[in-house]
Short mmCIF file of C-alpha atoms in Angstrom, two decimals:
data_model
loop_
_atom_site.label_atom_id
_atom_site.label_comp_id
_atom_site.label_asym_id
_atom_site.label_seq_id
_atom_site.Cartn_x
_atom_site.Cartn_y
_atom_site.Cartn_z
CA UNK A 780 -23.71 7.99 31.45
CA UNK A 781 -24.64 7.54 27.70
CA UNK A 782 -24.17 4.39 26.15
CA UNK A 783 -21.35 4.42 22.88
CA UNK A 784 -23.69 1.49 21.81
CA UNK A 785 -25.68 1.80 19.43
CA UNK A 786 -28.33 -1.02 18.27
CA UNK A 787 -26.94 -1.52 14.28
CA UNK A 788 -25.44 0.33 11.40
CA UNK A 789 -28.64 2.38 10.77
CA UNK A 790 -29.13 3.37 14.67
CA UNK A 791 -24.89 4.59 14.36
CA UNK A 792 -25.55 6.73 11.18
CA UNK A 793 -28.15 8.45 12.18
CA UNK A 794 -26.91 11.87 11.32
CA UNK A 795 -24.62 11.23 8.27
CA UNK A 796 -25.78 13.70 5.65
CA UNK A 797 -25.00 14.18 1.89
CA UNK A 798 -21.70 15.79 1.28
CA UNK A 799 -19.69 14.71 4.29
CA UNK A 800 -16.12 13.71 4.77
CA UNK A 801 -15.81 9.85 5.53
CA UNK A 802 -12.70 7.69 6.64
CA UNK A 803 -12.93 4.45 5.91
CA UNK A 804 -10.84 1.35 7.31
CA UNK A 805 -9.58 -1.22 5.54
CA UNK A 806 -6.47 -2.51 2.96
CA UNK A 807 -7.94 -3.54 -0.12
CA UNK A 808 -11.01 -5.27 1.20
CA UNK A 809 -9.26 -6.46 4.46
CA UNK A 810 -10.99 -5.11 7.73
CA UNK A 811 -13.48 -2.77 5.28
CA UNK A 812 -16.30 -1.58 7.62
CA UNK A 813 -18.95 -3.88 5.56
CA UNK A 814 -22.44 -2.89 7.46
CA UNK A 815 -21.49 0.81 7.75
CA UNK A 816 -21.04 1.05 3.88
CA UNK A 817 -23.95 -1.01 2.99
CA UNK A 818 -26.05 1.42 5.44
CA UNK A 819 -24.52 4.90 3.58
CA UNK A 820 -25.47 3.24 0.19
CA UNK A 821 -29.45 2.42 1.69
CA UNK A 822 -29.41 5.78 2.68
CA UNK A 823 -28.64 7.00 -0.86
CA UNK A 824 -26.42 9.66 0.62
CA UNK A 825 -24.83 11.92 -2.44
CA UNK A 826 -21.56 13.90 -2.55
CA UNK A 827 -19.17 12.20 -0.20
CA UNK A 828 -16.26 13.12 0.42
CA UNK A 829 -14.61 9.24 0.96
CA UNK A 830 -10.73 9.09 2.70
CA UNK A 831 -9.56 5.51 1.91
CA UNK A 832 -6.75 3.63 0.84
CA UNK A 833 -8.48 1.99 -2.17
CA UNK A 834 -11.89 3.21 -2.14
CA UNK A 835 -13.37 -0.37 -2.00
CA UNK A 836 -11.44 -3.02 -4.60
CA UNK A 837 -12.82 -5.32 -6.98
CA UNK A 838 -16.22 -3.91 -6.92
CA UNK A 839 -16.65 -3.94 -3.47
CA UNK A 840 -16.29 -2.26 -0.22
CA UNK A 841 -16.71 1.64 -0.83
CA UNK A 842 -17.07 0.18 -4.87
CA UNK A 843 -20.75 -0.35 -3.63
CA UNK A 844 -20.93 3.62 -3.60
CA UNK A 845 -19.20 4.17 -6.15
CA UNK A 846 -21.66 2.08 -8.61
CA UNK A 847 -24.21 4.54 -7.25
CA UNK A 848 -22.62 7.78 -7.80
CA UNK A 849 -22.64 8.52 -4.55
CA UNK A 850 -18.58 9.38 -4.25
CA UNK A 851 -17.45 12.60 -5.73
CA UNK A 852 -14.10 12.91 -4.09
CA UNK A 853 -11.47 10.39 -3.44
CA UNK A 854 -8.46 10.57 -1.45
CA UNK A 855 -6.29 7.20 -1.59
CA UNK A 856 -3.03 5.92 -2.19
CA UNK A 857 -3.81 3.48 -5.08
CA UNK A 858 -6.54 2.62 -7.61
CA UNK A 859 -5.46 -0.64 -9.13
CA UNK A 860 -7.54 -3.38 -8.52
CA UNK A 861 -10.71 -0.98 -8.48
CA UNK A 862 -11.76 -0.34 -12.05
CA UNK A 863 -14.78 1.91 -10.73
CA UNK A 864 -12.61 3.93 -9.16
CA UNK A 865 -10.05 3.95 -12.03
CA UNK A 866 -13.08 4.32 -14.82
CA UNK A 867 -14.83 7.13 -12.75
CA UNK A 868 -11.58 9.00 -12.02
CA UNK A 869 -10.46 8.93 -15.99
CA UNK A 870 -13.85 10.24 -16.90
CA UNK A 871 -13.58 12.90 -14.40
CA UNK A 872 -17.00 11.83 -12.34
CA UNK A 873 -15.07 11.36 -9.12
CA UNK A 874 -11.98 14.12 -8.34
CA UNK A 875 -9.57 11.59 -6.77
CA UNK A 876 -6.29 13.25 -4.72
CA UNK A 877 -3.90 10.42 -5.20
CA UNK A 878 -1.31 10.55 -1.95
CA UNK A 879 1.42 8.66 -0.94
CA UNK A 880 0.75 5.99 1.13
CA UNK A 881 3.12 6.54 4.05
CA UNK A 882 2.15 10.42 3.93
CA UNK A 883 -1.74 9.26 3.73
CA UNK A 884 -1.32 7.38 7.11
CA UNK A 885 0.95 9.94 8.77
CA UNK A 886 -1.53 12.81 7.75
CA UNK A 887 -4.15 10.85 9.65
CA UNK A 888 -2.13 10.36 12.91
CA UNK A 889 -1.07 13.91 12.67
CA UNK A 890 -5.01 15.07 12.64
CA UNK A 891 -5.67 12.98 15.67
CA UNK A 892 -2.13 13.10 17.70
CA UNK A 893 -2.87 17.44 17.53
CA UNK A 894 0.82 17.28 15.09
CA UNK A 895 0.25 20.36 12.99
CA UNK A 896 2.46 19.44 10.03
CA UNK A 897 5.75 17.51 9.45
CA UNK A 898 8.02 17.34 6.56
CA UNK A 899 8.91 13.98 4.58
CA UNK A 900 11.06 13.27 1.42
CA UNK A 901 7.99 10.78 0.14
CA UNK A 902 7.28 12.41 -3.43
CA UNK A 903 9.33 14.81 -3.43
CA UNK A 904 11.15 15.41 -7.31
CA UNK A 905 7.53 14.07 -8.10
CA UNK A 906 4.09 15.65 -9.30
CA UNK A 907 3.43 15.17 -5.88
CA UNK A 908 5.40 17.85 -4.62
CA UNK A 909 3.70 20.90 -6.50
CA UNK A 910 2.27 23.33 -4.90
CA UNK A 911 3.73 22.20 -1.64
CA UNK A 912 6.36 23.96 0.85
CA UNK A 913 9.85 22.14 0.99
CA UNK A 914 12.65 22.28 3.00
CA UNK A 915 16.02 20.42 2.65
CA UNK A 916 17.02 18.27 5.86
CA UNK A 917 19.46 15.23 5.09
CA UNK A 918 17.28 15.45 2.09
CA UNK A 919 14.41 17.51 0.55
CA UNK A 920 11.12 17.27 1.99
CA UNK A 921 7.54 17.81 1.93
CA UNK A 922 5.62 20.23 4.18
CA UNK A 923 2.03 18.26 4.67
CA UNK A 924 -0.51 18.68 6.63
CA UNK A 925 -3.23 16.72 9.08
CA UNK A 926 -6.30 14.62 7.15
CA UNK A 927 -9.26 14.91 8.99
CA UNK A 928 -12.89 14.02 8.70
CA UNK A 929 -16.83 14.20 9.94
CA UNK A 930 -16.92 10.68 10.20
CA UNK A 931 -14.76 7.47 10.29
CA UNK A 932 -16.33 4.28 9.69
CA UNK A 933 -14.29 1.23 10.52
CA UNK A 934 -14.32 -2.37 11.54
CA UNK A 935 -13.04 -4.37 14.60
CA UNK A 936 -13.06 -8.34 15.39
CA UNK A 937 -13.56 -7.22 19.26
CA UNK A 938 -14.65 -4.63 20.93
CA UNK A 939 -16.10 -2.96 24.21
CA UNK A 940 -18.82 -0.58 25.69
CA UNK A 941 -16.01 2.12 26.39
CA UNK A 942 -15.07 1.28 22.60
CA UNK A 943 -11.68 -0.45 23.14
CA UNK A 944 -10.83 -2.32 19.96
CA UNK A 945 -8.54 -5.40 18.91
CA UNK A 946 -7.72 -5.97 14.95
CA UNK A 947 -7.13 -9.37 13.94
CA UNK A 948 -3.52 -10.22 11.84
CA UNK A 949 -3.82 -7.63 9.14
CA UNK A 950 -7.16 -6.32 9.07
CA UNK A 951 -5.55 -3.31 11.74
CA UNK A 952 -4.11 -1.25 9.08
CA UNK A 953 -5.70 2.56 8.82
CA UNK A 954 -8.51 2.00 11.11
CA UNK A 955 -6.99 2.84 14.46
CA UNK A 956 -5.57 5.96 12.91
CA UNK A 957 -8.60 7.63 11.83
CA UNK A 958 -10.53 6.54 14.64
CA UNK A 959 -8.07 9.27 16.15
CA UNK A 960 -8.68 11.52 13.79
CA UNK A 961 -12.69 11.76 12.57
CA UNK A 962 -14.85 14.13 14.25
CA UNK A 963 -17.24 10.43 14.57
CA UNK A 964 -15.84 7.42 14.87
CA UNK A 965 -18.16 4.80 14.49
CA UNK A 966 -16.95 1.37 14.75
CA UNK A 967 -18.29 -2.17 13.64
CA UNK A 968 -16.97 -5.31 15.45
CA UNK A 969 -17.89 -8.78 14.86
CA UNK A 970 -17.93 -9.53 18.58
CA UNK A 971 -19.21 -6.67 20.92
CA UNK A 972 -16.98 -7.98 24.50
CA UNK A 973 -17.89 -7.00 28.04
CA UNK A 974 -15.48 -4.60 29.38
CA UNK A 975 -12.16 -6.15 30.65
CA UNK A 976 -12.93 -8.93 27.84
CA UNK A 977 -9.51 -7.24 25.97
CA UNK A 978 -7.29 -6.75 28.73
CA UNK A 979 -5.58 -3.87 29.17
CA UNK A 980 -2.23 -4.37 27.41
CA UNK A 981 -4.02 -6.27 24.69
CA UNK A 982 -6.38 -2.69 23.49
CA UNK A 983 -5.22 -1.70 20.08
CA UNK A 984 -6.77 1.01 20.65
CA UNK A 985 -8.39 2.78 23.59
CA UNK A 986 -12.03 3.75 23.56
CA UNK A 987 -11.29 7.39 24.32
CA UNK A 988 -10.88 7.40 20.66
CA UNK A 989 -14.74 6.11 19.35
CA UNK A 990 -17.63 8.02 19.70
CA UNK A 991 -20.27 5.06 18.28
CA UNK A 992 -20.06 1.38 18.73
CA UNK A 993 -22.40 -1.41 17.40
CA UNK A 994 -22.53 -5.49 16.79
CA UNK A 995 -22.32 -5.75 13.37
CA UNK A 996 -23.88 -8.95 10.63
CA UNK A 997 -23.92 -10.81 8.17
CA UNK A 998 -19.91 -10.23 7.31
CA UNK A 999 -19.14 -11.49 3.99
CA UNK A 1000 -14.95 -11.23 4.28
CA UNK A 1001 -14.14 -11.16 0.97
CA UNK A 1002 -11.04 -13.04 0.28
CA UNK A 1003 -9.85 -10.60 -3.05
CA UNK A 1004 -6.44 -12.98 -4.09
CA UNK A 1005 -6.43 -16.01 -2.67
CA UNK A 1006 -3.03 -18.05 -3.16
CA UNK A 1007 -2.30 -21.14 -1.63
CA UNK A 1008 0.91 -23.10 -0.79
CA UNK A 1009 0.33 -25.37 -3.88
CA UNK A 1010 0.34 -22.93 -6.39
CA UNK A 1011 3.60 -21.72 -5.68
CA UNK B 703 14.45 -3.84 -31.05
CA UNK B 704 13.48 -7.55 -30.79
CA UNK B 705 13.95 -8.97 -27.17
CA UNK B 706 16.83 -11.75 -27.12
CA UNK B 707 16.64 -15.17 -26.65
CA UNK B 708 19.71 -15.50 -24.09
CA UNK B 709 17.53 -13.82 -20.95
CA UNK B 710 16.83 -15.18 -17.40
CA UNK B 711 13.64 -16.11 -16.00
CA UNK B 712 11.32 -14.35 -13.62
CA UNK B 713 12.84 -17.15 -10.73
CA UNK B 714 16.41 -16.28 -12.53
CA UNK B 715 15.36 -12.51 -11.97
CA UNK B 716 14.40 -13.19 -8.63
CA UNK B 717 17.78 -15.04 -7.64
CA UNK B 718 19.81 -11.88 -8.76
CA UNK B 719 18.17 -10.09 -6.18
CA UNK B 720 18.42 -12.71 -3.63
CA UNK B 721 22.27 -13.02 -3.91
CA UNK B 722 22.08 -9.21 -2.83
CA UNK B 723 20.13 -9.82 0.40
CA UNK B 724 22.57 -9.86 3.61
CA UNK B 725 21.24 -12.99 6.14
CA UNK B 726 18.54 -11.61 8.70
CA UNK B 727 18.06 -8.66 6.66
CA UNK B 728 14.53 -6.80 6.57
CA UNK B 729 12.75 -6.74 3.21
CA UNK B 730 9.88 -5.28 1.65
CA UNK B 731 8.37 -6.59 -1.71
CA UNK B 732 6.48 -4.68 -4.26
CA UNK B 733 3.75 -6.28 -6.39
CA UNK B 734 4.17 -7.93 -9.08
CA UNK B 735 7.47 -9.68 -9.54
CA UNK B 736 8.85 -8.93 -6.75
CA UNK B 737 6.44 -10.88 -4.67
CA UNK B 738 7.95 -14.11 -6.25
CA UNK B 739 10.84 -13.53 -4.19
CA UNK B 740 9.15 -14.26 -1.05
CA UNK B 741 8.76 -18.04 -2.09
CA UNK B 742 12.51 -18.61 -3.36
CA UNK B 743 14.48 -17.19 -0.21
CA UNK B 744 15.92 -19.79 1.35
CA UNK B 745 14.80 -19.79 5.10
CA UNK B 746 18.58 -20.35 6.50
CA UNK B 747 18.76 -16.50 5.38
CA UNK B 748 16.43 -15.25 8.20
CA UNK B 749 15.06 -12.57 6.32
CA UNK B 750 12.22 -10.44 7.57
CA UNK B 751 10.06 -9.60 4.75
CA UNK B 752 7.46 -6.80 5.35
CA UNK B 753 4.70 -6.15 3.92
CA UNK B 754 3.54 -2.33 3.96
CA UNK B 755 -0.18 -3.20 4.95
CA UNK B 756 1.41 -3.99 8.72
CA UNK B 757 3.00 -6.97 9.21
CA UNK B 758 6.85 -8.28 9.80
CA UNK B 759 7.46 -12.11 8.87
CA UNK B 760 5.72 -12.87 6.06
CA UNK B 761 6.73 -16.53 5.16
CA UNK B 762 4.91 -17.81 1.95
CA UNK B 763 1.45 -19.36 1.58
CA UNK B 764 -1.41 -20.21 3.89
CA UNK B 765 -3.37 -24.01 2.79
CA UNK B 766 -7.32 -23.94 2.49
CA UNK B 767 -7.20 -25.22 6.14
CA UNK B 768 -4.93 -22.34 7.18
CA UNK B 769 -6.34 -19.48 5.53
CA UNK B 770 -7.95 -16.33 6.77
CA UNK B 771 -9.52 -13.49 5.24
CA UNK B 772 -7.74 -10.71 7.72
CA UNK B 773 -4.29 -12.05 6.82
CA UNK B 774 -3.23 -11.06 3.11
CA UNK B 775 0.00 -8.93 1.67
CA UNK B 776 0.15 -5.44 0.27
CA UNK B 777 -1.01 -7.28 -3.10
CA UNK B 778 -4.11 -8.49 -1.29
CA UNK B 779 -2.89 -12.02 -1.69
CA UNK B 780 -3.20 -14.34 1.14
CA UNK B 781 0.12 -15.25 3.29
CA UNK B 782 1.05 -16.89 5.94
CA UNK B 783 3.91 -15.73 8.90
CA UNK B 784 6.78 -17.52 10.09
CA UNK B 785 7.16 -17.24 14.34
CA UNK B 786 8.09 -14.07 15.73
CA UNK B 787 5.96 -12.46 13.20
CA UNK B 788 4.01 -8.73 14.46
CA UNK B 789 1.20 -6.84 13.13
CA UNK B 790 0.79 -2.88 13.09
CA UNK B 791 -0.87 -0.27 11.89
CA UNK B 792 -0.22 1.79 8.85
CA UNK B 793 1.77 4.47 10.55
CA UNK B 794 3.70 2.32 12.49
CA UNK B 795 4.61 0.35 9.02
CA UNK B 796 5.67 3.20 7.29
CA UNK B 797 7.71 4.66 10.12
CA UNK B 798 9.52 1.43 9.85
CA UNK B 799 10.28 2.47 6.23
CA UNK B 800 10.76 6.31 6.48
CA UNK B 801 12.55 5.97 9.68
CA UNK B 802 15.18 3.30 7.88
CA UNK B 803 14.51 0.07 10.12
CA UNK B 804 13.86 -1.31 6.07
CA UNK B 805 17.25 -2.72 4.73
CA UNK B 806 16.00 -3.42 1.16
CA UNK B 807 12.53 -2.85 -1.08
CA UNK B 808 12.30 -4.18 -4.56
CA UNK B 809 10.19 -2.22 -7.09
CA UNK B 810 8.32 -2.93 -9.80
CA UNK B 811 8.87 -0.03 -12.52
CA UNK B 812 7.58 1.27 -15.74
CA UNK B 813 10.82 2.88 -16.66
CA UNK B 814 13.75 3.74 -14.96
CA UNK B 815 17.01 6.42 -15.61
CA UNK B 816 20.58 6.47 -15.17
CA UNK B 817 19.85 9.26 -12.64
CA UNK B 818 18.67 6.76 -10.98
CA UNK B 819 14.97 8.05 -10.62
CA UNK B 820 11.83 5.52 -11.16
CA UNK B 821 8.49 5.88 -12.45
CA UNK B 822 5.97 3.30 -11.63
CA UNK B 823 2.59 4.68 -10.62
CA UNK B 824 0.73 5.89 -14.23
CA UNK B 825 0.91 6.54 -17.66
CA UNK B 826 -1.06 10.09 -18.44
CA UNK B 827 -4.37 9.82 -19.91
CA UNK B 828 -3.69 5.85 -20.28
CA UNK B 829 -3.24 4.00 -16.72
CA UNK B 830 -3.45 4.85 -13.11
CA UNK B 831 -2.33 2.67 -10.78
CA UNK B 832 -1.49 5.14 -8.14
CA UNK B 833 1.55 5.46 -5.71
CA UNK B 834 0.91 3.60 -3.32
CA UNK B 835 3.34 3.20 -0.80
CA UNK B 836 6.33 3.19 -3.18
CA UNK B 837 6.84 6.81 -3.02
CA UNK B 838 8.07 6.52 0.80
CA UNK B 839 9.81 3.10 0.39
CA UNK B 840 12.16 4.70 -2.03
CA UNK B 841 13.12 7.44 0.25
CA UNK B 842 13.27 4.85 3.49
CA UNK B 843 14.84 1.87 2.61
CA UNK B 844 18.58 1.55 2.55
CA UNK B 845 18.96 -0.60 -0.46
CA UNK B 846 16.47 0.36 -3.37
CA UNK B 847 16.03 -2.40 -6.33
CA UNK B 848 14.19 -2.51 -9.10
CA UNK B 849 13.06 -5.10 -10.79
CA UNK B 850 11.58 -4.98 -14.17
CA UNK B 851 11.80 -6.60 -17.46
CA UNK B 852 14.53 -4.83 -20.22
CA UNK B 853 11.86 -4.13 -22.39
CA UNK B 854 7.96 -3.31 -22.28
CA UNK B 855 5.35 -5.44 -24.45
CA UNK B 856 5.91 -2.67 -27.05
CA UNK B 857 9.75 -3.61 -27.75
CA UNK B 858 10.79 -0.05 -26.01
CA UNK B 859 13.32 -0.56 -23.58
CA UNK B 860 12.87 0.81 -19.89
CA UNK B 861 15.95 2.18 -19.11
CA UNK B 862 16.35 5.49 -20.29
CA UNK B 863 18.82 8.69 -19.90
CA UNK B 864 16.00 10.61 -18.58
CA UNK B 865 12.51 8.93 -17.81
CA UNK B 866 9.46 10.44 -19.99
CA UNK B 867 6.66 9.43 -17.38
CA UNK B 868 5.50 10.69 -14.12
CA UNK B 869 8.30 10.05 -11.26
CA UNK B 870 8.01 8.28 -8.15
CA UNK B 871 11.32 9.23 -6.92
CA UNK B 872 14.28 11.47 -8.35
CA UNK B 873 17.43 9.59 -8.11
CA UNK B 874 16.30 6.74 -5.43
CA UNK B 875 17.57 3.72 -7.11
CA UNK B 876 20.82 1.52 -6.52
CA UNK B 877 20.15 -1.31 -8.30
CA UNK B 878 18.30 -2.26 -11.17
CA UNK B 879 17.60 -6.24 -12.51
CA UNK B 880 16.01 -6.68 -15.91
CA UNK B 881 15.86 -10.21 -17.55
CA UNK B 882 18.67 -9.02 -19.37
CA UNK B 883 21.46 -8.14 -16.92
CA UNK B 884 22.21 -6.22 -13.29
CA UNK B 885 22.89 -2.27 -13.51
CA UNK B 886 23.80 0.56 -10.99
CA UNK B 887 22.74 3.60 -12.32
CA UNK B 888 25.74 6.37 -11.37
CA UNK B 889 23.71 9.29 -12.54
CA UNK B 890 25.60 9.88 -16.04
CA UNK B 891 25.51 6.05 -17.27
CA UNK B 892 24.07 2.31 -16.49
CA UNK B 893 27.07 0.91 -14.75
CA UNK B 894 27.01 -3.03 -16.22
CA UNK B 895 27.48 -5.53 -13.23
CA UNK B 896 26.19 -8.70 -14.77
CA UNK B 897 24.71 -10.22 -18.33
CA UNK B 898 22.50 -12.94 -17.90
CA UNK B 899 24.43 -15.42 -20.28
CA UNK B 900 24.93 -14.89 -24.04
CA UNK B 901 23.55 -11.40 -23.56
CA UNK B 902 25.38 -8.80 -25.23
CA UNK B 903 25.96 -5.01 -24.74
CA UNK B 904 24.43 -4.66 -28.34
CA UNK B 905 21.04 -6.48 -27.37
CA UNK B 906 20.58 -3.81 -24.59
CA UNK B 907 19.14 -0.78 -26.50
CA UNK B 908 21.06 1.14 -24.59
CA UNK B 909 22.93 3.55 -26.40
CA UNK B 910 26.80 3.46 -25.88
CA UNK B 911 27.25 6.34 -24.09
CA UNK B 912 25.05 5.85 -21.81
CA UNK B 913 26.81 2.39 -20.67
CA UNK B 914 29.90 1.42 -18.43
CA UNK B 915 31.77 -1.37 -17.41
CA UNK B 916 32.02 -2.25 -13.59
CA UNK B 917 34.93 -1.21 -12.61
#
């Protein structure tokens, strides 16, 4: 059988070439894959394609690539909070789709659950809605279509040999979904488990999903806004 | 148009909205102002305040003892739960909000119409923010609100017969709560349900025909 684990970040990349279509975990810069991003920058890799809620915040995260010109397309939900993004966008360096958020996540889960298309009334009466097919339900709707990718890149706190994962509190958010739908899905954890660590009804989700797994270092878990009881 | 004295606060702003939560409703707050609204609910309410980024039962503020990097609010601010809290993914999250399991959301907004539409994501050529996940919450949740104040930085107030910037919904929104008062919009007028006190129709910059009184 051949081993999902891989040594580090730069044993799991191994193949990731310029111009390729990464997914990348994370809210903000909660549950970003850290090493995997720090190992496409060392690489220098040009002309990616990067799928990501915020492409990286507050100058970091996917912001690292960014800085080096290495993104130059962009589909996300939001760009506040990450002036690269914002600055590169405005001066036309980086073609950014901008997509709803609910339609960004459901896109993903259609690519990986095999769902060809489904309609939704998110942005529809809006700029959002040109160019697309709509039909009216209870309400009008959206025709859109499955997000894929070559390669997802996301982060765990646990995780096994087969690639079972468990997300800690918030840090789940996109990563399970395009785990499911990336060609690659190579995933970080901060603990690499024995199998049967996670039991069974405690797998976020199942390994079937991840084609790469590796211990990753040296986490830095930025804390973007912190806000404390006091300050209320 | 000079903005009045006689207006509420942001926590005066935030107690409008409050009044029009049901007890053990579920809630989802928008950044900016709206977040404030988490700290001033009373907790005999029971609300369930959700927080698009995939969790149900946020309750307020973590201490430096209790905080933690992987636990933060669609703002990216940290939080803290109350018990019976979950956590989810993204899809799951926003099926709870285009599948209606969301009782309220309260907006932020740039400008909003007596149509009832909202625009809140960018200003051509000026400012992108982005959509976010408003886009579906105004579609999912039962009760839209938006909060925003009567008039921008500029003295140019924000509720308008037709709005002049991008839209993040066409005719989504119920309720609207400036500093200055509480409106419905019907689709032809502002319907006026409250002025915060002192406040006039006159201060409102909102020309007449385009106001009505509660019946």
């Amino acid at each position: 059988m051949t081993s999902k684990v891989f040594k580090d970040a730069k044993a799991a990349l191994f193949d990731m070439k310029d111009g390729a279509s990464v997914m990348s975990g994370g809210f903000g810069l909660c549950g970003i894959p850290e090493n995997s991003i720090l190992e496409i920058r060392r690489l220098g890799l040009k002309n990616l394609h990067a799928i990501s809620n915020n492409i990286g915040n507050s100058g970091r995260g996917l912001a690292w690539l960014l800085k080096e010109k290495q993104i130059s397309q962009a589909t996300c939900s939001y760009v506040g909070g990450n002036p690269d993004l914002e600055e590169q966008m405005l001066a036309n360096e980086v073609e950014v789709t901008l997509v709803p958020q609910g339609t960004f996540s459901e896109r993903i889960r259609a690519a990986g659950m095999g769902i060809r298309g489904f309609y939704t009334p998110a942005g529809s009466g809006t700029e959002v809605a040109e160019g697309k097919e709509s039909r009216t339900f209870d309400m009008p709707c959206l025709l859109e279509l499955p997000l894929t990718a070559d390669f997802a890149i996301i982060k765990a706190q646990k995780g096994d040999a087969y690639g079972n994962l468990w997300f800690q509190e918030t840090a789940r958010n996109f990563s399970p979904l395009m785990a499911m739908a990336a060609k690659v899905t190579i995933v970080e954890v901060e603990e690499l488990v024995e199998l049967g660590e996670i039991l069974p009804e405690n797998v976020h989700l199942p390994g079937v999903f991840v084609q790469r797994i590796y211990q990753g270092a040296d986490y830095e878990n930025t804390i973007e806004i912190p806000v404390f009881e006091d300050q209320n | 148009m000079s903005v009045s004295k006689n207006h509420w606060s942001k926590n005066e702003m935030v107690d409008q909205v409050i009044e029009m939560l049901s007890d053990g409703s579920s809630l989802n707050l928008g950044i900016g102002i709206p977040t404030l609204i988490a700290q001033r609910i009373p907790p005999e309410k029971g609300i369930w305040i959700h927080s698009e980024n995939g969790v149900l039962g946020v309750a307020g503020r973590p201490t430096p003892q209790s905080v933690s990097a992987t636990l933060i609010n669609a703002g990216k601010e940290t939080i803290s739960v109350k018990k019976g809290a979950s956590y989810f993914d993204s899809s799951m999250s926003f099926g709870m909000i285009r599948g209606g399991h969301i009782d309220v959301c309260v907006l932020g907004g740039m400008q909003v119409d007596a149509e009832g539409s909202l625009a809140n994501w960018m200003i051509p050529g000026k400012k992108v923010t982005g959509m976010g996940g408003a886009m579906d919450l105004v579609h999912g949740a039962k009760l839209v609100i938006v909060m925003l104040t009567h008039f921008s930085k500029r003295g140019e107030v924000k509720l308008l017969h037709r709005c002049t910037l991008p839209l993040t919904g066409k005719g989504v929104v119920h309720k609207i709560v400036t500093d200055l008062g509480v409106f419905t919009p019907t689709g032809e007028s502002f319907q006026i349900e409250k002025l915060a006190p002192g406040v006039t129709e006159e201060q409102l910059g909102i020309p007449d025909g385009l106001l009505s009184l509660a019946k």
